[in-house]
Amino acid sequence: MAEGQEARTLDDLDRAVRALATHFKCDTTVIVGSQATLVGWPDAPILFRTSPEIDAYPGNAREWEAERRAEGHDIEASEEIFARFGQGSSFHHAHGFYIDGVDEGTAKLPSGWKSRAVTREVEVNGITVRAIAPTMTDLIVSKLLALRDKDKDFIREYHRVRHLDRAHVRRLLIDMMIPEARRIVIGAFLDSL
């Protein structure tokens, strides 16, 4: 594996949750992207856990941003995460991975994903903080919408290891605003599994 491409672990996930919870004074963090796998499937095969980053945002991001605006600072939580915990930061150098600051619009997830989300509780300074992440099926829907080569590899490997319920995935895709041409590409990829 290339440097920075080590497999992420629960310790890494917990460290990211603690960093965001402490800095943003929140009791919930949201993990998206491939490392969301760690929340519900921490011992997943290495392909699912190999990344130099954990995509995350604090559950109170919008409130935090509103408070900063009231103080005369126009900064998004994702920018703050990048500055404090992002690629090249002291956090990155100290821990061998970084937190990629994202927001609720970064990953295109099917409606209702939060009601199906998987959670992990992390103790942070005597307070229980919840890390929430999409289920693997919801995460795969998000990856189908992007359908980059790495997303295809992720989905193929998931299907090989756990067998993807393609009918369920198609039901989740129905309500999403997807151009017809893209729907055809996604359908063809699902059929190829």
GROMACS .gro file of N, CA, C and O in nm, residues 13 20 24 27 29 33 45 54 65 77 102 104 107-108 110 123 125 132 142 148-149 164 168-169 171 178 180 186 188:
model
  116
   13LEU      N    1  -1.130   0.595   1.364
   13LEU     CA    2  -1.265   0.650   1.364
   13LEU      C    3  -1.293   0.722   1.494
   13LEU      O    4  -1.340   0.836   1.496
   20LEU      N    5  -1.360   1.601   1.632
   20LEU     CA    6  -1.471   1.688   1.590
   20LEU      C    7  -1.562   1.724   1.707
   20LEU      O    8  -1.604   1.839   1.720
   24PHE      N    9  -1.594   2.113   1.796
   24PHE     CA   10  -1.723   2.174   1.763
   24PHE      C   11  -1.824   2.167   1.878
   24PHE      O   12  -1.936   2.212   1.863
   27ASP      N   13  -2.249   1.655   2.009
   27ASP     CA   14  -2.270   1.519   2.062
   27ASP      C   15  -2.299   1.419   1.950
   27ASP      O   16  -2.328   1.304   1.976
   29THR      N   17  -2.152   1.314   1.538
   29THR     CA   18  -2.073   1.337   1.417
   29THR      C   19  -2.128   1.246   1.309
   29THR      O   20  -2.181   1.138   1.338
   33GLY      N   21  -1.884   0.855   0.304
   33GLY     CA   22  -1.773   0.802   0.226
   33GLY      C   23  -1.739   0.661   0.269
   33GLY      O   24  -1.804   0.602   0.355
   45PRO      N   25  -1.335  -0.624   0.511
   45PRO     CA   26  -1.212  -0.646   0.436
   45PRO      C   27  -1.137  -0.515   0.411
   45PRO      O   28  -1.198  -0.407   0.403
   54ILE      N   29  -1.094   1.028   0.652
   54ILE     CA   30  -1.228   0.994   0.700
   54ILE      C   31  -1.313   1.117   0.670
   54ILE      O   32  -1.282   1.227   0.716
   65GLU      N   33  -2.182   2.729   1.234
   65GLU     CA   34  -2.160   2.832   1.132
   65GLU      C   35  -2.240   2.958   1.163
   65GLU      O   36  -2.189   3.071   1.147
   77ALA      N   37  -1.809   2.499   0.845
   77ALA     CA   38  -1.751   2.394   0.929
   77ALA      C   39  -1.654   2.309   0.849
   77ALA      O   40  -1.547   2.270   0.901
  102VAL      N   41  -1.660   1.764   0.520
  102VAL     CA   42  -1.768   1.757   0.422
  102VAL      C   43  -1.893   1.816   0.486
  102VAL      O   44  -1.889   1.867   0.598
  104GLU      N   45  -2.364   1.790   0.472
  104GLU     CA   46  -2.475   1.698   0.446
  104GLU      C   47  -2.506   1.680   0.297
  104GLU      O   48  -2.575   1.587   0.259
  107ALA      N   49  -2.229   1.362   0.016
  107ALA     CA   50  -2.268   1.228  -0.031
  107ALA      C   51  -2.416   1.232  -0.066
  107ALA      O   52  -2.499   1.273   0.016
  108LYS      N   53  -2.449   1.193  -0.186
  108LYS     CA   54  -2.589   1.187  -0.227
  108LYS      C   55  -2.647   1.055  -0.175
  108LYS      O   56  -2.616   0.948  -0.226
  110PRO      N   57  -2.989   0.820  -0.028
  110PRO     CA   58  -3.134   0.806  -0.050
  110PRO      C   59  -3.213   0.863   0.067
  110PRO      O   60  -3.164   0.869   0.180
  123GLU      N   61  -1.687   0.766   2.380
  123GLU     CA   62  -1.675   0.847   2.501
  123GLU      C   63  -1.578   0.962   2.475
  123GLU      O   64  -1.464   0.940   2.432
  125ASN      N   65  -1.446   1.295   2.679
  125ASN     CA   66  -1.443   1.378   2.800
  125ASN      C   67  -1.564   1.356   2.889
  125ASN      O   68  -1.627   1.452   2.935
  132ILE      N   69  -2.269   0.865   1.351
  132ILE     CA   70  -2.372   0.804   1.268
  132ILE      C   71  -2.323   0.795   1.124
  132ILE      O   72  -2.246   0.879   1.078
  142SER      N   73  -2.502   0.577  -0.279
  142SER     CA   74  -2.423   0.698  -0.299
  142SER      C   75  -2.307   0.673  -0.396
  142SER      O   76  -2.279   0.754  -0.484
  148ARG      N   77  -1.737   0.618  -0.991
  148ARG     CA   78  -1.597   0.626  -1.033
  148ARG      C   79  -1.540   0.484  -1.028
  148ARG      O   80  -1.603   0.394  -0.974
  149ASP      N   81  -1.422   0.464  -1.082
  149ASP     CA   82  -1.362   0.331  -1.081
  149ASP      C   83  -1.350   0.276  -0.939
  149ASP      O   84  -1.379   0.159  -0.914
  164LEU      N   85  -2.498  -0.815  -0.264
  164LEU     CA   86  -2.579  -0.694  -0.267
  164LEU      C   87  -2.721  -0.727  -0.311
  164LEU      O   88  -2.741  -0.794  -0.413
  168HIS      N   89  -3.337  -0.420  -0.378
  168HIS     CA   90  -3.350  -0.318  -0.272
  168HIS      C   91  -3.280  -0.188  -0.314
  168HIS      O   92  -3.335  -0.078  -0.296
  169VAL      N   93  -3.162  -0.201  -0.371
  169VAL     CA   94  -3.089  -0.083  -0.417
  169VAL      C   95  -3.171  -0.010  -0.522
  169VAL      O   96  -3.184   0.113  -0.518
  171ARG      N   97  -3.492  -0.004  -0.555
  171ARG     CA   98  -3.605   0.063  -0.488
  171ARG      C   99  -3.558   0.195  -0.425
  171ARG      O  100  -3.629   0.295  -0.431
  178ILE      N  101  -3.239   1.145  -1.067
  178ILE     CA  102  -3.125   1.098  -1.147
  178ILE      C  103  -3.164   1.111  -1.294
  178ILE      O  104  -3.269   1.061  -1.335
  180GLU      N  105  -3.210   1.031  -1.675
  180GLU     CA  106  -3.239   0.900  -1.734
  180GLU      C  107  -3.113   0.832  -1.789
  180GLU      O  108  -3.094   0.712  -1.771
  186ILE      N  109  -2.624   0.324  -1.442
  186ILE     CA  110  -2.628   0.259  -1.310
  186ILE      C  111  -2.694   0.122  -1.320
  186ILE      O  112  -2.645   0.025  -1.264
  188ALA      N  113  -2.716  -0.074  -1.579
  188ALA     CA  114  -2.627  -0.167  -1.650
  188ALA      C  115  -2.516  -0.217  -1.558
  188ALA      O  116  -2.480  -0.336  -1.560
   0.00000   0.00000   0.00000
